[in-house]
Coordinates of C-alpha atoms in Angstrom, one line a residue:
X1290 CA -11.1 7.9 -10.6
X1291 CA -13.1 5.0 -9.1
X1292 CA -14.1 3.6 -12.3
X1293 CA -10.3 4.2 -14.0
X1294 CA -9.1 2.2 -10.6
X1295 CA -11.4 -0.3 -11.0
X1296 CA -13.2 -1.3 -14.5
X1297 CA -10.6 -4.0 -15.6
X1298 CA -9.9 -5.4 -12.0
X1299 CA -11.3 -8.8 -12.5
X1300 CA -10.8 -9.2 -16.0
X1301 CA -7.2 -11.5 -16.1
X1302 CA -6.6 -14.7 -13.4
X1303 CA -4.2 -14.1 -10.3
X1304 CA -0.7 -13.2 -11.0
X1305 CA 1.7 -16.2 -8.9
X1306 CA 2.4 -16.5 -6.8
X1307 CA 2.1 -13.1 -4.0
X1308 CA -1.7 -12.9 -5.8
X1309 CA -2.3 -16.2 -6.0
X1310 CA -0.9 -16.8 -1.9
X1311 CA -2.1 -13.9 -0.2
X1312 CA -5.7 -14.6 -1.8
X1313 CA -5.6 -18.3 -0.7
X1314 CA -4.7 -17.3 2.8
X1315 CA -7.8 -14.6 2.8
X1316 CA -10.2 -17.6 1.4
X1317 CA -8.0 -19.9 4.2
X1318 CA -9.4 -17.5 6.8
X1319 CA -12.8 -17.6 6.2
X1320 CA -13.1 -21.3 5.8
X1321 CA -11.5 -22.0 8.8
X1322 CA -12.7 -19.0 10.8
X1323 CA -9.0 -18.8 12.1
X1324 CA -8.3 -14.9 12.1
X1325 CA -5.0 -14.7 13.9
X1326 CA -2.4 -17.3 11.9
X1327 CA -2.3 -17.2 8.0
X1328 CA -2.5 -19.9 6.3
X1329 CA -1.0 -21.3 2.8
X1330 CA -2.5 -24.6 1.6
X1331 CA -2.9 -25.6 5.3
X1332 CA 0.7 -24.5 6.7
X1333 CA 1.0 -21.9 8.8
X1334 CA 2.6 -18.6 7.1
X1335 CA 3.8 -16.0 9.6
X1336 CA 6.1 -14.1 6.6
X1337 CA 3.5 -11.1 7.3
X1338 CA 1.7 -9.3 9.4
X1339 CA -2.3 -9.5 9.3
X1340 CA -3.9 -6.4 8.0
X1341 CA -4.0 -6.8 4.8
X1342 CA -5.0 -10.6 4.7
X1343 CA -8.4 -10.0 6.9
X1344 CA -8.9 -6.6 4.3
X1345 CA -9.1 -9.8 1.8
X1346 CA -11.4 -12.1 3.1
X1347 CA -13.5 -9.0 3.8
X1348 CA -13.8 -8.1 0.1
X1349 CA -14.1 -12.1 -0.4
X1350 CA -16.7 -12.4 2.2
X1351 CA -18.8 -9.5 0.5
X1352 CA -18.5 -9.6 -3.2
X1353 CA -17.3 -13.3 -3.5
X1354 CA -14.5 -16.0 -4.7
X1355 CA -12.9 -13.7 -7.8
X1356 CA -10.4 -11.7 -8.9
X1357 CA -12.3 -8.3 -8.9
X1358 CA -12.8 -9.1 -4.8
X1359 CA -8.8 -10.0 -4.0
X1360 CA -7.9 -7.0 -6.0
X1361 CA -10.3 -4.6 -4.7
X1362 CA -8.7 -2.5 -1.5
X1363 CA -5.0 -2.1 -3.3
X1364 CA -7.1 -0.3 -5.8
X1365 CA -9.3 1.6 -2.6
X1366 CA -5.6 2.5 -1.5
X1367 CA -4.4 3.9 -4.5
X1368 CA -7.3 6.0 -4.3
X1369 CA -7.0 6.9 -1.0
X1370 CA -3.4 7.8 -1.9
X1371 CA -4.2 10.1 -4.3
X1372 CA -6.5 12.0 -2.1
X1373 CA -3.9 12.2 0.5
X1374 CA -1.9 13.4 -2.1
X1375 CA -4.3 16.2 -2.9
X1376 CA -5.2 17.0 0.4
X1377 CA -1.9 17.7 2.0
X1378 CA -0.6 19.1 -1.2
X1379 CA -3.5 21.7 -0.7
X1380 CA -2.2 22.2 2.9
X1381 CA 0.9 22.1 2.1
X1382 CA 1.1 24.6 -0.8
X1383 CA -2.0 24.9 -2.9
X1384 CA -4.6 23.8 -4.1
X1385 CA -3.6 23.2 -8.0
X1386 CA -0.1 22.5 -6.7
X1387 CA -1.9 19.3 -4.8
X1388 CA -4.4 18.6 -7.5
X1389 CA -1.5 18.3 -10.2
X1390 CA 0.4 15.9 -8.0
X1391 CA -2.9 13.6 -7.1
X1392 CA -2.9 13.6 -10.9
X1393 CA 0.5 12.5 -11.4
X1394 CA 0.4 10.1 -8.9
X1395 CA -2.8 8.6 -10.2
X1396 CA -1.5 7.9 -13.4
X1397 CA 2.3 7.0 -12.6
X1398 CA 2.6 3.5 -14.3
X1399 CA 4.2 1.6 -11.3
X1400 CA 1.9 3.1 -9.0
X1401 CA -1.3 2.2 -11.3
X1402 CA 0.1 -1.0 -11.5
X1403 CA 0.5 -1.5 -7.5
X1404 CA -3.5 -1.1 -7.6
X1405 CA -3.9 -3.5 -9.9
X1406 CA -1.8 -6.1 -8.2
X1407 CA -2.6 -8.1 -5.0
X1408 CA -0.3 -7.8 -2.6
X1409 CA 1.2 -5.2 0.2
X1410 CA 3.9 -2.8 -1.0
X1411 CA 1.5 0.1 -2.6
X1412 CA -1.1 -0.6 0.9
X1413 CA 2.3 -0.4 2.9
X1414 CA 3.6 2.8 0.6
X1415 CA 0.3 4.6 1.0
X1416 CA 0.3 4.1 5.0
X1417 CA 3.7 5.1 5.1
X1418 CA 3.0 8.2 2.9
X1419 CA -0.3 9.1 4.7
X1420 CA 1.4 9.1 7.9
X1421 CA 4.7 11.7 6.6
X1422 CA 2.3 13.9 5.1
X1423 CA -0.3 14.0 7.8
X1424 CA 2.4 14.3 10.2
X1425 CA 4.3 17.4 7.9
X1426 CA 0.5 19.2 7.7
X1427 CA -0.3 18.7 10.8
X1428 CA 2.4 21.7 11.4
X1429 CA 1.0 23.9 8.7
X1430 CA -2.6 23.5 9.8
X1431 CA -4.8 24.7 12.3
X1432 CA -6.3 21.1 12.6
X1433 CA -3.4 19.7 13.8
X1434 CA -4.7 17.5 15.9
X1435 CA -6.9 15.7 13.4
X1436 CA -3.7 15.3 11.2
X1437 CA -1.8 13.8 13.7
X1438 CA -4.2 11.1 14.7
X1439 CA -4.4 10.5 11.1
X1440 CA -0.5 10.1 11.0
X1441 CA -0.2 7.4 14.2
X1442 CA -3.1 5.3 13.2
X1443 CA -1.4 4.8 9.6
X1444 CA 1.9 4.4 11.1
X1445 CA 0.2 1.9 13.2
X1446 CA -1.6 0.6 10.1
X1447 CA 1.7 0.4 8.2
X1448 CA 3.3 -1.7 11.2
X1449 CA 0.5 -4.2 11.0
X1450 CA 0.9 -4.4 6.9
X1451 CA 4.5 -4.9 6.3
X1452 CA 6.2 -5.1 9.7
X1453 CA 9.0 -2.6 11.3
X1454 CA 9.1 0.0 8.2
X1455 CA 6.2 0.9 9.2
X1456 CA 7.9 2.8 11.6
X1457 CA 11.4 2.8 11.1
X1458 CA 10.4 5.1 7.6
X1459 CA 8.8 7.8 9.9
X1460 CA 11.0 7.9 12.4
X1461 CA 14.2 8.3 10.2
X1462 CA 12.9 11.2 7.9
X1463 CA 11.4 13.0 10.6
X1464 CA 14.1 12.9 12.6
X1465 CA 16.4 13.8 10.1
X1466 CA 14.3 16.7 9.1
X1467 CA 14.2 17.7 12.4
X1468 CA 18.2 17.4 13.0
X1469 CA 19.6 19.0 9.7
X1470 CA 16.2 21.8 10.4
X1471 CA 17.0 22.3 14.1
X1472 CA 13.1 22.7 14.7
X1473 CA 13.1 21.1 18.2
X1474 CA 10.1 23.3 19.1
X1475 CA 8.1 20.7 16.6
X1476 CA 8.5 18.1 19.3
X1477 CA 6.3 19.5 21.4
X1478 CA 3.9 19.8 19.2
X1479 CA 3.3 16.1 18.3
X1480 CA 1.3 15.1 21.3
X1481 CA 4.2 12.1 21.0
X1482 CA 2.8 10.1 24.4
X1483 CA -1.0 9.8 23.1
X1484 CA 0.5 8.9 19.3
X1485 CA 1.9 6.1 20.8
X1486 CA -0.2 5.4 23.2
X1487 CA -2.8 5.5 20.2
X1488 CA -0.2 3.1 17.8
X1489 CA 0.2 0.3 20.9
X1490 CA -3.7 -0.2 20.9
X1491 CA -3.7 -0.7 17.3
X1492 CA -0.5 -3.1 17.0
X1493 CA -0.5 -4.9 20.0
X1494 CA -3.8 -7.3 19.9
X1495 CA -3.0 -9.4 17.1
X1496 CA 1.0 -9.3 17.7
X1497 CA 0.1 -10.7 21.1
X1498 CA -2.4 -13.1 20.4
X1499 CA -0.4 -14.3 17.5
X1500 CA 3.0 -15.0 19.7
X1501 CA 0.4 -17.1 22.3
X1502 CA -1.3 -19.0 19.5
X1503 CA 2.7 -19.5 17.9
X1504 CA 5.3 -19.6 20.0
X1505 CA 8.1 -18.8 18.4
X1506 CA 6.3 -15.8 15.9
X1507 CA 8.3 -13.1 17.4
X1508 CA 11.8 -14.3 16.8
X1509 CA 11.1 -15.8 13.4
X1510 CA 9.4 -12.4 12.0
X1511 CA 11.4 -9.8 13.8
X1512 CA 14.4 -11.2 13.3
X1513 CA 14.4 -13.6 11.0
X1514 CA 11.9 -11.9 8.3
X1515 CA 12.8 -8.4 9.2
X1516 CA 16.0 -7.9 10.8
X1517 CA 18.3 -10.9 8.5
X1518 CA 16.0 -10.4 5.2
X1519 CA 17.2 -7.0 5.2
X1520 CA 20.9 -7.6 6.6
X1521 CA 22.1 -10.5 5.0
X1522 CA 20.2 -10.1 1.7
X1523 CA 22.1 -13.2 0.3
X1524 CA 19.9 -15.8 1.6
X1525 CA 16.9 -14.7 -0.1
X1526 CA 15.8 -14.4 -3.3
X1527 CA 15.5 -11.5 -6.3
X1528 CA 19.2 -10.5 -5.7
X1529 CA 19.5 -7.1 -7.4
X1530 CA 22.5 -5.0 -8.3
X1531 CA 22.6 -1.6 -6.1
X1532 CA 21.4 0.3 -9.3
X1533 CA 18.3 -1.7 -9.6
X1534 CA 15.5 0.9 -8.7
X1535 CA 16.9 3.2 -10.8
X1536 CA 15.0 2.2 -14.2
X1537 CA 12.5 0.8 -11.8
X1538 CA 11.9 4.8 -11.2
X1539 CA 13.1 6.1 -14.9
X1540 CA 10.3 3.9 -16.4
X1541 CA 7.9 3.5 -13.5
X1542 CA 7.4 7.3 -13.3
X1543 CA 6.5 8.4 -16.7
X1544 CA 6.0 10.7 -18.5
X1545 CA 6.2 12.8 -15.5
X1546 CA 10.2 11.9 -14.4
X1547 CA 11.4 14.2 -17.0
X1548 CA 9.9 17.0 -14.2
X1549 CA 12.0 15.6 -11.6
X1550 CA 15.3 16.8 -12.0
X1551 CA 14.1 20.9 -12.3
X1552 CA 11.4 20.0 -9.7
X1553 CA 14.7 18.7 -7.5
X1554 CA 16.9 21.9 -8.3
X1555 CA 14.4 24.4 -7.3
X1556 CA 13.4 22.5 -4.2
X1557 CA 17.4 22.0 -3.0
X1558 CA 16.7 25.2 -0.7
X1559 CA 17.5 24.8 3.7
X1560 CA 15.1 27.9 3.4
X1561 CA 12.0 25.9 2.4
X1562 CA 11.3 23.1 5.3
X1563 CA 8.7 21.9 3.4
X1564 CA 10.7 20.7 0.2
X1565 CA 13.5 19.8 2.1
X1566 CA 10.7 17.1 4.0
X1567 CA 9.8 15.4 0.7
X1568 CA 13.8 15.3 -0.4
X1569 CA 15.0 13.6 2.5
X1570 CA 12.1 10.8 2.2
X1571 CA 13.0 9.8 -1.1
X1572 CA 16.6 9.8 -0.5
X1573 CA 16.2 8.2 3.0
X1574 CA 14.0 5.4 0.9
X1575 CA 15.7 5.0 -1.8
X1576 CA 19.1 4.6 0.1
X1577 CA 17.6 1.8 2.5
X1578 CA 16.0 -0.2 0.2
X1579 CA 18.6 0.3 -2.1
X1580 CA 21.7 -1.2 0.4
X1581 CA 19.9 -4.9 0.7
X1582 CA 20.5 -7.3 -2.3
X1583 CA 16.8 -8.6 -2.3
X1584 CA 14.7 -6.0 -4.0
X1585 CA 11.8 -6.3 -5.6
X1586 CA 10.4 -3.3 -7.7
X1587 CA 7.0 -2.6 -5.6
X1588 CA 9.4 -1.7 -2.7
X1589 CA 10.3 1.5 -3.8
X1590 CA 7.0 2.7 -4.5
X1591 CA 6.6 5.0 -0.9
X1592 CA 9.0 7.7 -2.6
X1593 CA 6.0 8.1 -5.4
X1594 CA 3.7 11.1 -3.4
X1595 CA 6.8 13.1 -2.8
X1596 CA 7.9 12.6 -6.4
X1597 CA 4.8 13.8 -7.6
X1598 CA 4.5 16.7 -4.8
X1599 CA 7.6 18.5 -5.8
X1600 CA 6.7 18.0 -9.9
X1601 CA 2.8 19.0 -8.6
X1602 CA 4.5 22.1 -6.9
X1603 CA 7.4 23.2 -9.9
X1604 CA 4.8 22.9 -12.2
X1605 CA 2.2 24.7 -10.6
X1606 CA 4.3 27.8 -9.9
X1607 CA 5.4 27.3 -13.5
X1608 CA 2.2 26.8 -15.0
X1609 CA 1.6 28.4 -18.7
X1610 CA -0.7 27.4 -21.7
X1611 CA 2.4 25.3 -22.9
X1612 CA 2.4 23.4 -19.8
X1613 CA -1.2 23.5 -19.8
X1614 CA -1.5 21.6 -22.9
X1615 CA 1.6 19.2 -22.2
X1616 CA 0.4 18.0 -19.1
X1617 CA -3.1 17.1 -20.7
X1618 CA -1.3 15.3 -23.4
X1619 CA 1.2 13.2 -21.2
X1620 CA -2.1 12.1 -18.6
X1621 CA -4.5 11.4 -21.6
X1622 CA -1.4 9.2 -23.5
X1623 CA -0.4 7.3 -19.6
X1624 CA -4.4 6.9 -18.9
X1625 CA -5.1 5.4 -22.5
X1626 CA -1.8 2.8 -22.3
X1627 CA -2.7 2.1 -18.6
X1628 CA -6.3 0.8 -19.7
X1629 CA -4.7 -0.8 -22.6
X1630 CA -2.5 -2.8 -20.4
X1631 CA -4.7 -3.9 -17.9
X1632 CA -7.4 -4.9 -20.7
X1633 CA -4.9 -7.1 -22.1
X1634 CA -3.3 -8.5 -18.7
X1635 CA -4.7 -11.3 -18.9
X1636 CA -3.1 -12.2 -22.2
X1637 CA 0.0 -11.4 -20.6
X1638 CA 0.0 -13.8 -17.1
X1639 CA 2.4 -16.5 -18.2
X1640 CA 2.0 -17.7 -14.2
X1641 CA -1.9 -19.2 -13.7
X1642 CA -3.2 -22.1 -14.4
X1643 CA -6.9 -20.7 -13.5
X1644 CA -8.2 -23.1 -16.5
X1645 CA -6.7 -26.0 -14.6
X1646 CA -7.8 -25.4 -11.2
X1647 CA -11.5 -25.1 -13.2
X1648 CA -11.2 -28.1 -14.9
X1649 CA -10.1 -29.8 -11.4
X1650 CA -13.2 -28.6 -9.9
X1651 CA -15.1 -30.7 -12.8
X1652 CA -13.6 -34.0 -12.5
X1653 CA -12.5 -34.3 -9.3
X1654 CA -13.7 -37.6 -7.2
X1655 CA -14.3 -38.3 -3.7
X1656 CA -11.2 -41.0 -3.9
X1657 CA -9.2 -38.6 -5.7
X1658 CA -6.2 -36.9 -4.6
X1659 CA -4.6 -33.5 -6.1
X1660 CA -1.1 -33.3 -6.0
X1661 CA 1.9 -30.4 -7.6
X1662 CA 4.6 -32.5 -8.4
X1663 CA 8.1 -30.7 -7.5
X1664 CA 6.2 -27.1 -8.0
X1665 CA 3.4 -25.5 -6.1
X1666 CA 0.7 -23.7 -8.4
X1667 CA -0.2 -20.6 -5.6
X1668 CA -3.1 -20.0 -7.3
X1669 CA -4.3 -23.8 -7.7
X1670 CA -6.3 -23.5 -4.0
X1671 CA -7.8 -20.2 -4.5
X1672 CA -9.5 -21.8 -7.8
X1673 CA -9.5 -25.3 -7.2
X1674 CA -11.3 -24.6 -3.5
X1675 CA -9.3 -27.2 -2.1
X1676 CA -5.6 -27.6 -0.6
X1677 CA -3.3 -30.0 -2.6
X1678 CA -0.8 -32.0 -1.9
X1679 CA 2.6 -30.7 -2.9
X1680 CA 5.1 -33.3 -3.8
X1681 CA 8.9 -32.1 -3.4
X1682 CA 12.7 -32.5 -2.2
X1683 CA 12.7 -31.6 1.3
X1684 CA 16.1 -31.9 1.9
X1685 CA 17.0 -28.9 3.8
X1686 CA 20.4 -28.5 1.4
X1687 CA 17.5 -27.7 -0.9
X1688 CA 15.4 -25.7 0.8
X1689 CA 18.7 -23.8 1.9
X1690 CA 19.0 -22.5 -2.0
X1691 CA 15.4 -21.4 -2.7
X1692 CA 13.5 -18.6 -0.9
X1693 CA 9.9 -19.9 -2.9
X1694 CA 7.5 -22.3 -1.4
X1695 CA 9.8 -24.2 -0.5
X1696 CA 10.7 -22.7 2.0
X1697 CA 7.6 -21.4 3.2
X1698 CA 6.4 -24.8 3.8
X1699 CA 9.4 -26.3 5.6
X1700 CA 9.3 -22.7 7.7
X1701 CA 6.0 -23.5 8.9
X1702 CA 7.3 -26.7 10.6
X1703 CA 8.5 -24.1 13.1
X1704 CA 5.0 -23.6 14.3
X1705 CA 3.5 -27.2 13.7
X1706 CA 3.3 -30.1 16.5
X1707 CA 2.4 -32.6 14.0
X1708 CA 3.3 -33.8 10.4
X1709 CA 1.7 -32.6 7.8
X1710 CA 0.8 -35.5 5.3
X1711 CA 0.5 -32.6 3.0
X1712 CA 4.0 -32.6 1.9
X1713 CA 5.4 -35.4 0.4
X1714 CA 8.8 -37.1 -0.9
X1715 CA 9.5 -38.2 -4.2
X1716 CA 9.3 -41.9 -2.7
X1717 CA 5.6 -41.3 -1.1
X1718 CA 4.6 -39.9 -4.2
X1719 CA 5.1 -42.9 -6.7
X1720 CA 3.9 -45.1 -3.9
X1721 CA 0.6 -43.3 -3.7
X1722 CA 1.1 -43.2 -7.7
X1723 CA 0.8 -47.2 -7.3
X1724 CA -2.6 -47.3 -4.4
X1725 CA -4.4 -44.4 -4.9
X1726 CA -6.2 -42.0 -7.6
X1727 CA -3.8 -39.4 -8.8
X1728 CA -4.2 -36.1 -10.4
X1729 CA -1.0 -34.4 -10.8
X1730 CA -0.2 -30.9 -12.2
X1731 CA 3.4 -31.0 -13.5
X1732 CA 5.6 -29.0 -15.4
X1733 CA 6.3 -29.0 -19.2
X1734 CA 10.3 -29.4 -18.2
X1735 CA 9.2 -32.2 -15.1
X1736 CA 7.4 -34.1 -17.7
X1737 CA 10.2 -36.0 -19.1
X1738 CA 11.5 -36.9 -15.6
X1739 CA 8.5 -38.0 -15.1
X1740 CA 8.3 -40.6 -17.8
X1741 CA 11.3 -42.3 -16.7
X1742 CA 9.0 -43.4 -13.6
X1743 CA 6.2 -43.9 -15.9
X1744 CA 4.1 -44.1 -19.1
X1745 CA 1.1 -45.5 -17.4
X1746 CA -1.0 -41.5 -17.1
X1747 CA -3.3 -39.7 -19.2
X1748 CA -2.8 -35.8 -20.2
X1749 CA -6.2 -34.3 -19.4
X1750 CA -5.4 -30.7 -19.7
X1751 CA -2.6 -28.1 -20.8
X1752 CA -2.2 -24.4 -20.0
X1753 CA 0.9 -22.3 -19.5
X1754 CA 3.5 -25.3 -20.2
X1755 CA 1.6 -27.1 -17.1
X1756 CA 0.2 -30.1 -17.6
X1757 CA -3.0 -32.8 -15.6
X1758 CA -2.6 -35.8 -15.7
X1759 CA -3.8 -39.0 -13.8
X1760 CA -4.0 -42.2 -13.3
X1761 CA -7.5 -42.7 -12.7
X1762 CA -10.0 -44.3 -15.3
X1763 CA -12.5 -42.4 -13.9
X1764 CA -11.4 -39.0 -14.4
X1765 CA -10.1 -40.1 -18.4
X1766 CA -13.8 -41.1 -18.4
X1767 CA -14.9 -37.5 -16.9
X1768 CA -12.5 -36.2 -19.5

């Protein structure tokens, strides 16, 4: 499993811009030895918690400045999720019932794909998941003590990846299950004070030290990135209809989502805790990230291990030669197109500009001065080595109608004393255009506006409809 997880993971450039900004902020970290406020191209980014950026600039620190490093722990937590899978599936009904469902979940396409793609929502999904099904084993298993530590830390965990879901997921299914199961007796068996106890020592630290190094952290992220992304959905961006995840989950669990609807019916059953568990945690996810108008696919990818625990389960107790030999079939055909696709990702990124960030690296002069004119290139620093200057309308009318960089950069004024010289105007631009040593990465559709300021710059490079160019003799000469 390590090697199917693994073998292509540094063959194709960052994805842009969560791969691109969440590994700049891990390098950020390490350069400036500033663990407690993220950082994008020098602004402060408080958008996210912290787990999973110093998880980056650990795999940085230890294997390097490349892709196989930023992409290396969502693949160690897609493994790990497909242990957890197994284990508790063991626990919770058998052992081939859990080893089908590790299987399926290991080679679901959208849950593949989350462990090939750096950013939080399968490490957030897999915390999440390991704390339910800890939680639901710890009941069904003498070691319940060792499952329920195992369920607060990754709650805990979860809360320091992705914020309040981390908690608010647990605490609605189980306390639904609990409610429409009447098994109030389970609440004394939770050890409840210690598990939080045991969650505060984990969370706390960097939520406090954050707020004292910034202010005003806990308002914006609680309720402005939390509470209002969620509520008034309308402000930010990928605005989805209320159907959305439903292909997300059609196509995203193949071949194995044709099991799903007889794996449903024979679960629907108040007489079997167990299965009624795993139903309400996909409906109760599914329904919340459904009501919200920003959606973005990785989101629904906690209701993936109890998808493939109930299919695990029907088709174990319905296992025959015919299934036998279908269920080979369908994982050989999904682990043979899941290769295929990540050994020709990098074929398929439309977003980098790795090449350009390389070529930077060659020609750049002491006197010169990078800028993105009227679009930030996330992936530009992480290459490149360097923060840029980013060139832009900062009108807040502007910033007002696009969730992107944009606004992350005018957010981070929040948390600044000082200007940041950084971020410039139209008007500063072509003034420095005029005094100093540009080179400027520009857009195939900016170009033409930019040649109604000028005609006097050299094209030194091309790649994904992005163009460098300067101003400087020096770098044509280096060219």
């Amino acid at each position: 499993m390590l090697l199917f997880y693994t073998v292509f993971l540094g063959s194709y450039p960052l994805f842009t811009p969560d791969e691109g900004r969440y590994a700049e902020i891990a390098l950020n970290m390490i350069h400036t030895s500033d663990y407690i406020t993220p950082r994008v191209n020098g602004a402060i980014f408080l958008d996210k918690p912290i787990l999973y950026f110093w998880l980056q600039a650990c795999a940085i620190k230890l294997l390097g400045v490349n892709e196989w490093a930023v992409r290396l722990f969502p693949a160690l937590f897609g493994i790990l999720g497909v242990i957890i899978t197994y284990s508790c599936g063991r626990v919770l009904f058998d052992r081939r019932s859990g080893l089908i469902a590790a299987i399926i979940l290991a080679t679901t396409p959208l849950y593949f794909g989350g462990t090939h793609y750096a950013n939080l929502d399968l490490e957030v999904a897999v915390l999440i998941s390991c704390s339910l099904l800890t939680f639901l084993s710890a009941l069904y298993s003498p070691h319940r003590l060792y499952f329920l530590f195992i369920a607060y830390a990754s709650a805990a965990l979860a809360f320091l990846t992705k914020g309040l879901i981390g908690f608010v997921f647990p605490i609605m299914i189980i306390g639904t299950w609990v409610l429409l199961t009447k098994q109030w007796r389970v609440l004394k068996k939770i050890y409840f004070i210690p598990g939080l106890i045991l969650i505060m020592s984990i969370v706390t630290p960097w939520y406090i030290l954050v707020q004292k190094a910034n202010p005003s952290f806990i308002h914006y992220f609680f309720v402005g990135q939390q509470i209002t992304r969620y509520l008034s959905g309308r402000i930010f961006n990928n605005q989805m209809p209320i159907w959305f995840f439903i292909p997300v989950i059609l196509i995203g669990f193949l071949p194995w989502i044709f099991f799903v609807l007889p794996a449903f019916l024979k679960s629907i059953s108040p007489e079997n805790p167990i299965k009624l568990f795993l139903l309400l945690w996909v409906t109760i996810v599914f329904t919340f990230f459904s009501i919200p108008h920003s959606k973005l696919v990785g989101y629904i990818l906690p209701i993936f291990p109890p998808f493939a625990l109930l299919v695990g389960h029907y088709l174990s107790a319905t296992w025959n030669q015919s299934k036998r030999f279908l269920f080979i079939i369908c994982v050989s055909v999904n682990i043979i197109f899941l290769l295929t696709l990540t050994a020709s990702a990098s074929y398929l990124n439309r977003t980098s500009v790795k090449p350009l960030a390389l070529q930077l690296q060659h020609i750049i002069q002491p006197q010169d001065e990078v800028v993105a004119y009227f679009r930030y290139y996330q992936d530009i620093p992480f290459y490149f080595g360097q923060h840029i200057t980013v060139a832009a309308d900062w009108s807040p009318s502007i910033i007002e109608q696009n969730d992107n960089w944009l606004r992350e950069f005018w957010n981070s004024t929040l948390f600044e004393n000082k200007k940041n010289n950084r971020f410039i105007n139209e008007y500063v631009f072509w003034q420095r255009w005029q005094t100093k040593h540009l080179l400027v990465l520009v857009s195939a559709n900016r170009l033409d506006q930019f040649r109604i300021h000028t005609k006097n710059y050299s094209i030194l490079g091309e790649y994904n409809n992005v163009f460098l160019i300067s101003n400087s003799s020096d770098a044509i000469k280096a060219k």
